Coordinates of C-alpha atoms and ligand atoms in Angstrom, one line a residue:
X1 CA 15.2 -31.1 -25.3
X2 CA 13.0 -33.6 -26.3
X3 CA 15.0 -34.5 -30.0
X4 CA 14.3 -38.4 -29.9
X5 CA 10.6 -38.6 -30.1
X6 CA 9.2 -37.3 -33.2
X7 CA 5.7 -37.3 -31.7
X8 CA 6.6 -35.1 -28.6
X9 CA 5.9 -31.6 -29.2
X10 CA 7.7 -29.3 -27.3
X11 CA 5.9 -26.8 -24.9
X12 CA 7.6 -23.2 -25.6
X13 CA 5.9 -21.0 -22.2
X14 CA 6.3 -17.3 -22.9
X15 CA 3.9 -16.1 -20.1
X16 CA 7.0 -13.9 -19.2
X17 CA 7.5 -12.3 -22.3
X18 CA 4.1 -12.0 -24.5
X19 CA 2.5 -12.6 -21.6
X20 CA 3.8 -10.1 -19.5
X21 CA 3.3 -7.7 -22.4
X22 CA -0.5 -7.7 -22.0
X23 CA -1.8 -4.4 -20.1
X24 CA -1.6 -4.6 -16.2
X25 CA 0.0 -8.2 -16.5
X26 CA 3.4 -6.9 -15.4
X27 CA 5.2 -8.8 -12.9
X28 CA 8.5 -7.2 -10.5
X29 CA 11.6 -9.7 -11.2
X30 CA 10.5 -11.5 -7.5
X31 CA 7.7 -12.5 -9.3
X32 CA 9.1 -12.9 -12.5
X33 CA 11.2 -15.6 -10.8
X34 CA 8.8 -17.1 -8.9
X35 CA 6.5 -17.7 -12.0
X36 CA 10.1 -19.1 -13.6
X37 CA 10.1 -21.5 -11.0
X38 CA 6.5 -22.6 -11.2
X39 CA 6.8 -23.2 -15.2
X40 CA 9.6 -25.3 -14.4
X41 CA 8.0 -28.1 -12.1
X42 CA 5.1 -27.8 -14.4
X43 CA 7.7 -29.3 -16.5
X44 CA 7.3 -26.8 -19.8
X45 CA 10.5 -27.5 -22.0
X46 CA 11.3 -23.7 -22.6
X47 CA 11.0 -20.4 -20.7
X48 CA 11.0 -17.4 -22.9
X49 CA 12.0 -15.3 -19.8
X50 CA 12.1 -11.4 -21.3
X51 CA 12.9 -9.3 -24.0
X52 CA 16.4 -8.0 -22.3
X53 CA 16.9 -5.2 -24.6
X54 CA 13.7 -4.2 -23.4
X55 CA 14.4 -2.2 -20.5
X56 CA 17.3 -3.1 -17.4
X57 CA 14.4 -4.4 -15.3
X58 CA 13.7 -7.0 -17.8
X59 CA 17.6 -7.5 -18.5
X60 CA 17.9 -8.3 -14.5
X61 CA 15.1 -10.6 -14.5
X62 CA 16.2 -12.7 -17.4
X63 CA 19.4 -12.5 -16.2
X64 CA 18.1 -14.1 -12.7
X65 CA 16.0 -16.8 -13.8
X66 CA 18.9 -18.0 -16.1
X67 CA 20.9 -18.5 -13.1
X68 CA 18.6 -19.7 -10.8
X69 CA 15.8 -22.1 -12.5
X70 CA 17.0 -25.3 -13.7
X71 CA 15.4 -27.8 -16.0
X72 CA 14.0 -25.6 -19.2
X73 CA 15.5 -24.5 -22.2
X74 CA 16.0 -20.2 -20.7
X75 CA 15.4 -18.1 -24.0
X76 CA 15.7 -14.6 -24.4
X77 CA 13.9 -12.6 -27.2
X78 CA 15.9 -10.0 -29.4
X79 CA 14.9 -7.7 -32.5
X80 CA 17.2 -8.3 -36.3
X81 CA 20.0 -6.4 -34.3
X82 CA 23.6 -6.4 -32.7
X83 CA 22.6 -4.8 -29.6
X84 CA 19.2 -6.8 -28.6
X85 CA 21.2 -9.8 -29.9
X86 CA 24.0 -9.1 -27.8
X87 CA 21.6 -7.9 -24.8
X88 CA 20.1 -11.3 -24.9
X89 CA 23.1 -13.4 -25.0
X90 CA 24.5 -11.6 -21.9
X91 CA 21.3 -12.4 -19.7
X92 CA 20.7 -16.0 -20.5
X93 CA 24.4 -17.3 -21.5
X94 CA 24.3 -18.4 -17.3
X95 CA 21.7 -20.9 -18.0
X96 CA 23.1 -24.4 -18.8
X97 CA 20.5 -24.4 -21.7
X98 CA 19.7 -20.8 -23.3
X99 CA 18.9 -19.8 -26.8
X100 CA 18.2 -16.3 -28.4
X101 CA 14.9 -15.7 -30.5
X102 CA 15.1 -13.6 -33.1
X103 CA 12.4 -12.3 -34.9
X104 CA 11.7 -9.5 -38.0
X105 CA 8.4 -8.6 -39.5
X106 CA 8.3 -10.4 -43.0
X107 CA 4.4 -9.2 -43.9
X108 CA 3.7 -6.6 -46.5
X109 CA 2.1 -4.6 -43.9
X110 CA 4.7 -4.5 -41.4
X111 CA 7.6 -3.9 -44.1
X112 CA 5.7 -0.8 -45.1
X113 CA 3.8 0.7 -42.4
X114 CA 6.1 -0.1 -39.4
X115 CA 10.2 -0.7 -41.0
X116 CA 10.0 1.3 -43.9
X117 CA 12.2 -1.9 -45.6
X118 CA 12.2 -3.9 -48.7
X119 CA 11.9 -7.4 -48.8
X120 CA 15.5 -7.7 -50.1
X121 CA 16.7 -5.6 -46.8
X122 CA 14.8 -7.4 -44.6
X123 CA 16.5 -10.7 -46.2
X124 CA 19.4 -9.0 -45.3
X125 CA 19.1 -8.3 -41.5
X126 CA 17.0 -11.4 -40.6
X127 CA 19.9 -13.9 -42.0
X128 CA 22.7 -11.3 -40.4
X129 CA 20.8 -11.3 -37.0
X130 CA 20.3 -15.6 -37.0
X131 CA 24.2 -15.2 -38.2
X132 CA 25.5 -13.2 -35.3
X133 CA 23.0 -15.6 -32.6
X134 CA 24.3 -18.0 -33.8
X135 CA 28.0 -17.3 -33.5
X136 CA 27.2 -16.8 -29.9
X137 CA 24.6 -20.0 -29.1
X138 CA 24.4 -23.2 -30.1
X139 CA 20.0 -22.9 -30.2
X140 CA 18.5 -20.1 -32.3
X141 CA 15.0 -19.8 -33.2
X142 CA 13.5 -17.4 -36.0
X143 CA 10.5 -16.0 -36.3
X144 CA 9.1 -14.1 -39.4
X145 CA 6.9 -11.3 -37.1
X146 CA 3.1 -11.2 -39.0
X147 CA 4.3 -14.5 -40.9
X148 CA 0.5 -15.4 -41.4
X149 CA 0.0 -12.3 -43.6
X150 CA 3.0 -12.7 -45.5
X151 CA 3.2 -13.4 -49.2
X152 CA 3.8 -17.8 -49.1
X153 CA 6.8 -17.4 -51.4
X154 CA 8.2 -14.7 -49.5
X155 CA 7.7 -16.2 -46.2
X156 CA 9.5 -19.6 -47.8
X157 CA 12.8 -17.6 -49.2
X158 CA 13.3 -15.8 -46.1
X159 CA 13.1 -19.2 -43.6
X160 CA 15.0 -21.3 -46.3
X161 CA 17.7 -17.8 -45.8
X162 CA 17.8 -18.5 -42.0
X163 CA 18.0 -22.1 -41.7
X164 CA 21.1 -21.8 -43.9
X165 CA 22.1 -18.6 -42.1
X166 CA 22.2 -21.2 -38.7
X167 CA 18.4 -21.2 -36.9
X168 CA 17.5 -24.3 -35.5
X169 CA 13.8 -23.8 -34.6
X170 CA 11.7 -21.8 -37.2
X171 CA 8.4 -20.1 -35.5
X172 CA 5.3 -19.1 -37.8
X173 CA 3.4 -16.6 -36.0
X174 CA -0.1 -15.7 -35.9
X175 CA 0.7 -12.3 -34.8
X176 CA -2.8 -10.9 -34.8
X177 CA -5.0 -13.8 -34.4
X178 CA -5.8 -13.7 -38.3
X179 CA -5.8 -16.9 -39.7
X180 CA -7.9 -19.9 -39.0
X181 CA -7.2 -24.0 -38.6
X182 CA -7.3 -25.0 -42.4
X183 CA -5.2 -21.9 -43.6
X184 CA -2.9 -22.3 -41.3
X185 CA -1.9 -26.0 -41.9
X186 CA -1.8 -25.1 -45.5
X187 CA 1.4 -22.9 -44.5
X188 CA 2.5 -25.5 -42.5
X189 CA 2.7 -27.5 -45.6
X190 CA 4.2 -24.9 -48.2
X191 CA 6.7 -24.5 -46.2
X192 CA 7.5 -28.2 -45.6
X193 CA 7.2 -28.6 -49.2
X194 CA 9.4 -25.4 -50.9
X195 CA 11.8 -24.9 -47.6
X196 CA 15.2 -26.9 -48.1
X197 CA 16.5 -27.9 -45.2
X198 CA 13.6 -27.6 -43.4
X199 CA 13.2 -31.0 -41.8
X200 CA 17.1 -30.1 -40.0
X201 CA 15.1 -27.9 -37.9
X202 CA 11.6 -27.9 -35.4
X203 CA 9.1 -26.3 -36.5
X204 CA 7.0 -23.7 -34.3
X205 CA 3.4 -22.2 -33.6
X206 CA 3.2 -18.9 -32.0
X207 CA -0.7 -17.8 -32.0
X208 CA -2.4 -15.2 -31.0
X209 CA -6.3 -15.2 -29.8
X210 CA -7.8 -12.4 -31.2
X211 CA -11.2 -14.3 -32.9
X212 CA -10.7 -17.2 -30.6
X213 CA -9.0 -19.8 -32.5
X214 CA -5.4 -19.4 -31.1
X215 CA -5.7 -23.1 -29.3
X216 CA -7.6 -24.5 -32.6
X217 CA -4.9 -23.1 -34.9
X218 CA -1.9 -23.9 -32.7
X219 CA -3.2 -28.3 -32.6
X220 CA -3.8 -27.2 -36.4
X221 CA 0.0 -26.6 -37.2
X222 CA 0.7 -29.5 -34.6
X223 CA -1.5 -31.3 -37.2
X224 CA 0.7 -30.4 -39.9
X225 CA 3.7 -30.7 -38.4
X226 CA 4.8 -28.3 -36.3
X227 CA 6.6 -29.7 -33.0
X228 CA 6.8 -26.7 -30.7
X229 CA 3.7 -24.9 -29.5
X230 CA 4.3 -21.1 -28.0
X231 CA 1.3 -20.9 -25.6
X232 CA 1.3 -18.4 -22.1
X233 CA -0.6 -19.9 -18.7
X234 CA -4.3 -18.5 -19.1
X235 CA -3.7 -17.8 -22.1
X236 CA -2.3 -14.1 -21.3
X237 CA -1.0 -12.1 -23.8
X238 CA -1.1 -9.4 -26.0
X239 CA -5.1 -8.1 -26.7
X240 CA -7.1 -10.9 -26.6
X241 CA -4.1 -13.3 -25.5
X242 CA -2.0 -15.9 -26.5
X243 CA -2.6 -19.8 -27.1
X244 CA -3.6 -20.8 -23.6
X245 CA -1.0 -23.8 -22.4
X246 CA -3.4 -25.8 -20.4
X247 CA -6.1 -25.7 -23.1
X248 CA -4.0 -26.8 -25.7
X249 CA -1.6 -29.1 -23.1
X250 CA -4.8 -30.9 -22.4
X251 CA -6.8 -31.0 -25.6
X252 CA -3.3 -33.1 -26.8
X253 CA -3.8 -35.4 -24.0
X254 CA -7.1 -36.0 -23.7
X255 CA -7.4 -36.3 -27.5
X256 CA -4.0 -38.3 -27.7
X257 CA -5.6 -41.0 -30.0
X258 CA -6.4 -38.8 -32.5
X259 CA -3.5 -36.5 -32.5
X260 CA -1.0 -39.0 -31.6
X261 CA 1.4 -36.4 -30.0
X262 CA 2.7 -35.8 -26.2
X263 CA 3.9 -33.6 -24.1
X264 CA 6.3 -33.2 -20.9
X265 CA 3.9 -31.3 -18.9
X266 CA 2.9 -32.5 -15.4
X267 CA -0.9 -32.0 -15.9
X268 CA -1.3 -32.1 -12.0
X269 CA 0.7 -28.6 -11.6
X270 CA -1.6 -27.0 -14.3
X271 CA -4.4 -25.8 -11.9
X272 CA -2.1 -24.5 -9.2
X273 CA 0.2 -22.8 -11.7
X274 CA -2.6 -21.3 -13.0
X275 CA -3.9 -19.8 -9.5
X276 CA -0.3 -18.6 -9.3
X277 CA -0.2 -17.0 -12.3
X278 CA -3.8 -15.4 -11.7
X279 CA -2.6 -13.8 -8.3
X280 CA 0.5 -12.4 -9.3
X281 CA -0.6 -10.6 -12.7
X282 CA -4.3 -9.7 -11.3
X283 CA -5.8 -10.9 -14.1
X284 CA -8.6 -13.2 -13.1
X285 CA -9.5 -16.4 -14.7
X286 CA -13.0 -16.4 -15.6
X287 CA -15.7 -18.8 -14.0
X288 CA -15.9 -21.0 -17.2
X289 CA -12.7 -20.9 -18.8
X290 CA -12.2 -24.1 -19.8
X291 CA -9.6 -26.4 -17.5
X292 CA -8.6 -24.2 -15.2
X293 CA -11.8 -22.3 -15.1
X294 CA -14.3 -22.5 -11.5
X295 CA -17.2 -23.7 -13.2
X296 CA -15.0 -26.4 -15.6
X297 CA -15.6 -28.9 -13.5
X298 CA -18.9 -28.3 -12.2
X299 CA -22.2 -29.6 -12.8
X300 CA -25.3 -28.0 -11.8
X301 CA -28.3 -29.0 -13.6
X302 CA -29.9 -32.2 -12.4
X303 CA -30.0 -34.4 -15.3
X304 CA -26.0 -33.9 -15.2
X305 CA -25.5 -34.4 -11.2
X306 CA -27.9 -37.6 -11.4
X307 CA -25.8 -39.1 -15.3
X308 CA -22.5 -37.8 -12.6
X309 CA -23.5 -39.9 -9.9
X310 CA -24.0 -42.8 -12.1
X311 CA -20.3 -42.5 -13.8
X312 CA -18.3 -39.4 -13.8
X313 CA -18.0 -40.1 -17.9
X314 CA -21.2 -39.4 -18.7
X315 CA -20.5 -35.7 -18.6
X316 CA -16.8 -35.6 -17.9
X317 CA -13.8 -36.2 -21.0
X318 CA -11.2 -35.3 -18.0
X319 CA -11.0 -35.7 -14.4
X320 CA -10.6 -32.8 -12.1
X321 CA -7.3 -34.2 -10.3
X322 CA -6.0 -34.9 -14.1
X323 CA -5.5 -30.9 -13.9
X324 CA -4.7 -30.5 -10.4
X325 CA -7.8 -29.9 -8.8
X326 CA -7.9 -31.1 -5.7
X327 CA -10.9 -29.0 -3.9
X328 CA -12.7 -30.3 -1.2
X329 CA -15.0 -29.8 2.3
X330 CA -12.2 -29.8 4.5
X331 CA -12.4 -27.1 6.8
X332 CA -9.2 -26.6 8.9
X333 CA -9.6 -24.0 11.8
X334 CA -7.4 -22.7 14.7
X335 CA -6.7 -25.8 16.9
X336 CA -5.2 -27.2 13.2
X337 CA -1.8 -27.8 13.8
X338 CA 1.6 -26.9 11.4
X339 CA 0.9 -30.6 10.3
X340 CA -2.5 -30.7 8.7
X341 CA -1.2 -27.5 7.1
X342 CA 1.2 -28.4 5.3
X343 CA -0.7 -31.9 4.7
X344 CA -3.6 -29.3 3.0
X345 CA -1.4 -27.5 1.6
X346 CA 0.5 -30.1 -0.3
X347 CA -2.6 -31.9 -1.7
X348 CA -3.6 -28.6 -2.8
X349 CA -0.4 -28.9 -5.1
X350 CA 1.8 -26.6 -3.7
X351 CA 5.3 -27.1 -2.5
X352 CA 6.6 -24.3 -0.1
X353 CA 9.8 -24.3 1.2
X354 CA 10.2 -24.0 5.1
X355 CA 10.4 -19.9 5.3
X356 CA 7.4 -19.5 3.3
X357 CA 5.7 -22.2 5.2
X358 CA 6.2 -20.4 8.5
X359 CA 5.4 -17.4 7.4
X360 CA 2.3 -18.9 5.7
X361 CA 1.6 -21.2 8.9
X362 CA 2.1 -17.5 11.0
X363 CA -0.8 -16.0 8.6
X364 CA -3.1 -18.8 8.8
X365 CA -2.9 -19.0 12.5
X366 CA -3.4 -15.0 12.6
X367 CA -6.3 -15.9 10.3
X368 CA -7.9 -19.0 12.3
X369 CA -8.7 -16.1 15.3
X370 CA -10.1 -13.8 12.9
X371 CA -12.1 -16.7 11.2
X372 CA -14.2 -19.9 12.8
X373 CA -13.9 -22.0 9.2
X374 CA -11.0 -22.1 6.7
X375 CA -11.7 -23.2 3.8
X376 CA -9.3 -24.5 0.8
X377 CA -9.6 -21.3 -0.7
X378 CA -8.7 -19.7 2.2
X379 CA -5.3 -21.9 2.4
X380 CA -5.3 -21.0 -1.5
X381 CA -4.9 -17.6 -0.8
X382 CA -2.4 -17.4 2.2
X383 CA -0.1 -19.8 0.4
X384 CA -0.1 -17.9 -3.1
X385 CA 1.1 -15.0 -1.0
X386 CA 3.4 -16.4 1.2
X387 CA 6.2 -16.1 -1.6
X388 CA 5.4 -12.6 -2.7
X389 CA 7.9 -10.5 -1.3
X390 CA 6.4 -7.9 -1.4
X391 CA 7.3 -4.9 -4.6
X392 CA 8.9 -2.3 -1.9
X393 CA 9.5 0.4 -1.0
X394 CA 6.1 1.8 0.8
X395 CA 4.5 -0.2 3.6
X396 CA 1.6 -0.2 5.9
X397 CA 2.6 0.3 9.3
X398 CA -1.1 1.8 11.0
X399 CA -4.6 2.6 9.3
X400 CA -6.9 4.4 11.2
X401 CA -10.6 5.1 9.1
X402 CA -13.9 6.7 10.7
X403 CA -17.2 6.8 8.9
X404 CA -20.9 8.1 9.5
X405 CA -23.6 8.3 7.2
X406 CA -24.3 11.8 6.2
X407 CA -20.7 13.2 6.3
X408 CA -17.2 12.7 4.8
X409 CA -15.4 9.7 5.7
X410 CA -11.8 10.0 7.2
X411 CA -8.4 8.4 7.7
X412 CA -5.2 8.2 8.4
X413 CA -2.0 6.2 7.2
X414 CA 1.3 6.1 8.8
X415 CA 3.7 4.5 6.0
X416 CA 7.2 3.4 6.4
X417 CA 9.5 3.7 3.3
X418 CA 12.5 0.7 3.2
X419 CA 14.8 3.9 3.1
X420 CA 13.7 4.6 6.7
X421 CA 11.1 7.4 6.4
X422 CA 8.1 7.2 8.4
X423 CA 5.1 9.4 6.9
X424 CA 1.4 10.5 8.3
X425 CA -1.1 11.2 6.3
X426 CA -4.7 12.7 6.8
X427 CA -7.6 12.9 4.2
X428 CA -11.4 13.5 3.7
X429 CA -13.2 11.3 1.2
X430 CA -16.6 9.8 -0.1
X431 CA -16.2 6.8 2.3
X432 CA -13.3 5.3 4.4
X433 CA -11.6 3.7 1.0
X434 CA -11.7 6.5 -1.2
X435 CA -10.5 8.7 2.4
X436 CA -7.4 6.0 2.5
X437 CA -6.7 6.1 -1.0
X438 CA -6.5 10.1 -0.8
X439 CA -4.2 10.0 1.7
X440 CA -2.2 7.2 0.2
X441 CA -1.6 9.3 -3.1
X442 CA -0.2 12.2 -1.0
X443 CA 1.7 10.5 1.5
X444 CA 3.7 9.2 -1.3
X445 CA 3.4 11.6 -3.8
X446 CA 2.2 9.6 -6.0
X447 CA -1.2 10.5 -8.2
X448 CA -3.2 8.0 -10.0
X449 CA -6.3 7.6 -12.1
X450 CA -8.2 4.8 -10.8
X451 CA -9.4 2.4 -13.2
X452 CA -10.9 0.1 -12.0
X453 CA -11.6 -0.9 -8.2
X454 CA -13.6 -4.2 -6.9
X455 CA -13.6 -6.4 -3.5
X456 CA -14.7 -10.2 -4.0
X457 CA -15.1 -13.0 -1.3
X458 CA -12.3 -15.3 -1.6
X459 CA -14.8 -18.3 0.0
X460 CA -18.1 -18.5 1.6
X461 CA -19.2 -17.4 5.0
X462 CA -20.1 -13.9 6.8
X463 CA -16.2 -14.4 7.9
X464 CA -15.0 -14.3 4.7
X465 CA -11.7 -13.2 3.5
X466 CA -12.2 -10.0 0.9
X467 CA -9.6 -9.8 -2.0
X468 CA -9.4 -6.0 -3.2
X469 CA -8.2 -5.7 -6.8
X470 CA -7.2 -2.5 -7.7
X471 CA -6.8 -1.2 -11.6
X472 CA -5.3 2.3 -12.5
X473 CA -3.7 4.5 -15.0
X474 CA -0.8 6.6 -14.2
X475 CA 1.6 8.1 -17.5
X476 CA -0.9 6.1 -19.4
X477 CA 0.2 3.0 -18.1
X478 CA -1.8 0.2 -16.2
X479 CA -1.0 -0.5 -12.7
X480 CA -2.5 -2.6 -10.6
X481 CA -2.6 -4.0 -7.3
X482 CA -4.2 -6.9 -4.8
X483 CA -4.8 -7.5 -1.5
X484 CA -6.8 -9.9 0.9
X485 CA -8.0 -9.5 4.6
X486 CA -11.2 -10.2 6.7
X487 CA -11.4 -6.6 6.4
X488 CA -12.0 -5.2 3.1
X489 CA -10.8 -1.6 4.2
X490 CA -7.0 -2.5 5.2
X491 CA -6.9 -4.7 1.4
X492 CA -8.2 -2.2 -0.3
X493 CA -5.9 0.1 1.0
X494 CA -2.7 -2.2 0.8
X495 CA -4.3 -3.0 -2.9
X496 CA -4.0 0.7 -3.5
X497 CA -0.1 1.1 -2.2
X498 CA 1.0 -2.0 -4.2
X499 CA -0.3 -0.1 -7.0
X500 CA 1.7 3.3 -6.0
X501 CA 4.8 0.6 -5.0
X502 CA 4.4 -0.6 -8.7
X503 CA 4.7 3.0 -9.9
X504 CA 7.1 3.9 -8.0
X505 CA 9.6 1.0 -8.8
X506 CA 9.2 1.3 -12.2
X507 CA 10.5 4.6 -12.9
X508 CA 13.8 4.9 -14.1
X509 CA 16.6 4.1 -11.6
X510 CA 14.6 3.0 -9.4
X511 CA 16.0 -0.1 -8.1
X512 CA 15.6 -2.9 -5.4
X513 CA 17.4 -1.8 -2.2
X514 CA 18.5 -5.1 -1.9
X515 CA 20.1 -5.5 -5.5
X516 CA 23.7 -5.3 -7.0
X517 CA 23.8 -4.0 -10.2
X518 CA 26.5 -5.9 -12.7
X519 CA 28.4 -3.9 -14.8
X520 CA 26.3 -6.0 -17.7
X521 CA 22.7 -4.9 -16.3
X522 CA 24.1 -0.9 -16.0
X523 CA 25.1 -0.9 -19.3
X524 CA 21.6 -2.1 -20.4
X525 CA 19.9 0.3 -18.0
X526 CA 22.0 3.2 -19.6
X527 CA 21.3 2.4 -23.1
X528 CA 17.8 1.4 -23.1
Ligands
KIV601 O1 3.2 -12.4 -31.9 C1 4.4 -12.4 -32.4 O2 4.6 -12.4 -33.6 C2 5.5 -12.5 -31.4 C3 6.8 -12.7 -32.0 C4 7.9 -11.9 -31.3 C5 7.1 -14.2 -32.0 O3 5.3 -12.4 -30.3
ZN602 ZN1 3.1 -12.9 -29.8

């Protein structure tokens, strides 16, 4: 941890935990550790891995990462209470650097409406809860939930309670996206001025984006003091997100004379951890979202190509390889060899190891006879799901559709199941994808409401590659799946049994095939 510099603000990544949160965004613990991994050579100094106490799913994968990333801070989140606390400190105490966050709702809102509690009682459990982290980790960070709506002299007794109590890092949350730049440096300062102790410990940011101002009010605190920023990649999170990491990562760098604070992040990872990010949850980054966005780099209009051509500064504060972006015209096609490949694939800043290069080299040389041209976004695509392993148990193993104008549309799907059944399927339907999805749902009894459903080209060309994205509702939760293939019916329908895989993983004891449960992660699962 960064202690030395008192200008180096430390970049708290919670993409796993408030991030994950958000609707649709959730991630199977394969995922969950690949995303780990990512935020780790993107060189964020903390991973807030999961909320353990949450469910045994989320225990596991907290669990996992703390054993197997290296190089961040691995925190785990808990509620004012024994059992989260005690939850937490089991799954990350494997990391060589862990700490437990602890947080309690300090607002007059959330004392009445949600814990029923007095401020003295809430005192009580938030200075009993830093107490018991503490006797068990060496890092502990507070957070006062709602702290923007919560009366300043409150807010001050129960942080100045906790630092004494033993926290080391005291977060201020925006928890709904409520306050704005000015107001929220004005807490910063209170606090700095009527909190003893306070310069013992780092100060935090934790905002949410709900009128937009989550990056604005998160360099605002920065600007007032605050040394840690909680941000998620894309800014994911709960409604309208969190404080989006590359935004604010970069608006510190490319404004460093003015701000006069640094980071550790590697700004070159930003854009492929981004892509990574985007795959894996489904949630796609909009055209003009700013960094990591399509359109953040381009320039259309002519008066802004000719001012480019002259110097890229004219209409450019960062350069596109500053972030990672390393597009270009190079087409690669099947006489390519593993070489260029892996060449293309490095400068597109990903690192692969060798089994996920084969397999991905196997795909794009499947792909090459399918397709005359491959573009980067081609490569983009094989390589983001060449470590996906898949989320079990159902897969394709034959898909057979007919069509003709006029009539109902059929198919047919064989499915294997990883505990060795083998299941055919017929069904009618108002085209060949809605006829596959049919017999999907009954071939693994599984019904869904479907959300939402749409096919995009992943580059240009008559060839191109179709990436189905597939949104639904089942016990009014989101699921949601994705797929790509030069032929939009076979994603659509492997899009569709992700989804149903999702479901079906999900449910209670359901668990990998391939994973031991500890005697740890059971009694999580049989508590939660
Ligand atoms: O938004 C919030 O208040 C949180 C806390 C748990 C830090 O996510
Ligand atoms: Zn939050």
């Amino acid at each position: 941890m960064p202690s030395h510099d008192p200008n180096r603000v430390i970049i708290f990544d919670t993409t796993l935990r408030d991030g994950e949160q958000s609707p649709g965004c959730s991630m199977s613990p394969p995922e969950k550790l690949r995303v780990a991994k990512a935020l780790a050579d993107l060189g964020v100094d903390v991973i807030e891995a999961g909320f353990p106490a949450a469910s045994r799913g989320d225990w596991e994968s907290v669990q996992t990462i703390a054993r197997e990333v290296s190089g961040p801070v691995i925190c785990g989140l808990a509620r004012c209470n024994r059992d989260d606390i005690e939850k937490a400190y089991g799954a990350i105490k494997e990391a060589p650097r862990h700490r437990i966050h602890v947080f309690l709702a300090t607002s007059a809102i959330h004392r009445e409406h949600k814990l029923n509690m007095a401020k003295s009682e809430i005192l009580k459990a938030a200075v009993e809860g830093v107490r018991l982290a503490r006797s068990l980790v060496a890092d502990v960070e507070f957070s006062p939930e709602d702290a923007s709506h919560t009366e300043l002299e409150f807010l001050a007794e129960v942080v100045s309670a906790v630092i004494a109590a033993g926290a080391t890092t005291i977060n201020v949350p925006d928890t709904v996206g409520y306050t704005t730049p000015q107001e929220f440096a004005e807490v910063f300062h209170y606090l700095k001025k009527h909190v003893a102790g306070i310069d013992q410990v780092v100060l935090s940011v934790h905002c949410h984006n709900d009128l937009g101002m989550a990056v604005a009010n998160s360099l605002s605190a920065a600007g007032a003091g605050a040394r840690q920023i909680e941000c998620t990649i894309n800014g994911i999170g709960e409604r309208a997100g969190n404080c989006s990491l590359e935004e604010v990562v970069m608006a510190l760098k490319t404004r460093e004379a003015y701000y006069g604070l640094s980071t550790g992040i590697q700004t070159t990872r930003l854009y492929p951890t981004s892509r990574l990010v985007s795959t894996i949850t489904g949630m796609p980054v909009p055209r003009n979202k700013a960094i990591v966005g399509e359109n953040a780099f381009a320039h259309e209009s002519g008066i802004h190509q000719h001012g480019m051509l002259k110097h890229h500064s004219t209409y450019e504060i960062m350069r596109p390889q500053d972030v990672g972006l390393a597009r270009t015209n190079l087409v690669l096609g099947k006489h390519s060899g593993r070489h260029a490949f892996r060449d293309r694939v490095r400068e597109l800043g990903y690192e692969l190891d060798e089994a996920d290069l084969n397999r991905a080299f196997d795909d794009f040389k499947a792909l090459a006879d399918k397709k005359k041209e491959l573009f980067d976004g081609d490569i983009e695509a094989l390589v983001l799901r060449a470590g996906g392993d898949g989320v079990g148990p159902w897969h394709i193993d034959a898909l057979w559709t007919s069509a003709t104008s006029g009539a109902a549309a059929s198919a047919v799907v064989r499915l294997k199941h990883s505990d060795g059944r083998v299941v055919e399927q017929g069904a009618t339907g108002d085209g060949p994808i809605d006829a596959a999805f049919k017999a999907i749902e009954t071939a693994t009894g599984t019904a869904v409401k479907l959300h939402s459903f749409e096919v995009r080209s992943v580059t240009e060309g008559e060839d191109a590659q179709g990436e189905a994205i597939v949104n639904v509702v089942h016990n009014e939760r989101s699921y949601r799946g994705a797929s790509i293939s030069t032929n939009i019916i076979e994603s659509s329908a492997r899009a569709f049994l992700e989804v149903i895989n999702r479901i079906q993983s999900s449910r209670p004891g359901a668990r990998p095939a391939h994973a031991q449960l500890s005697a740890e992660a059971q009694t999580v699962q049989a508590s939660v």
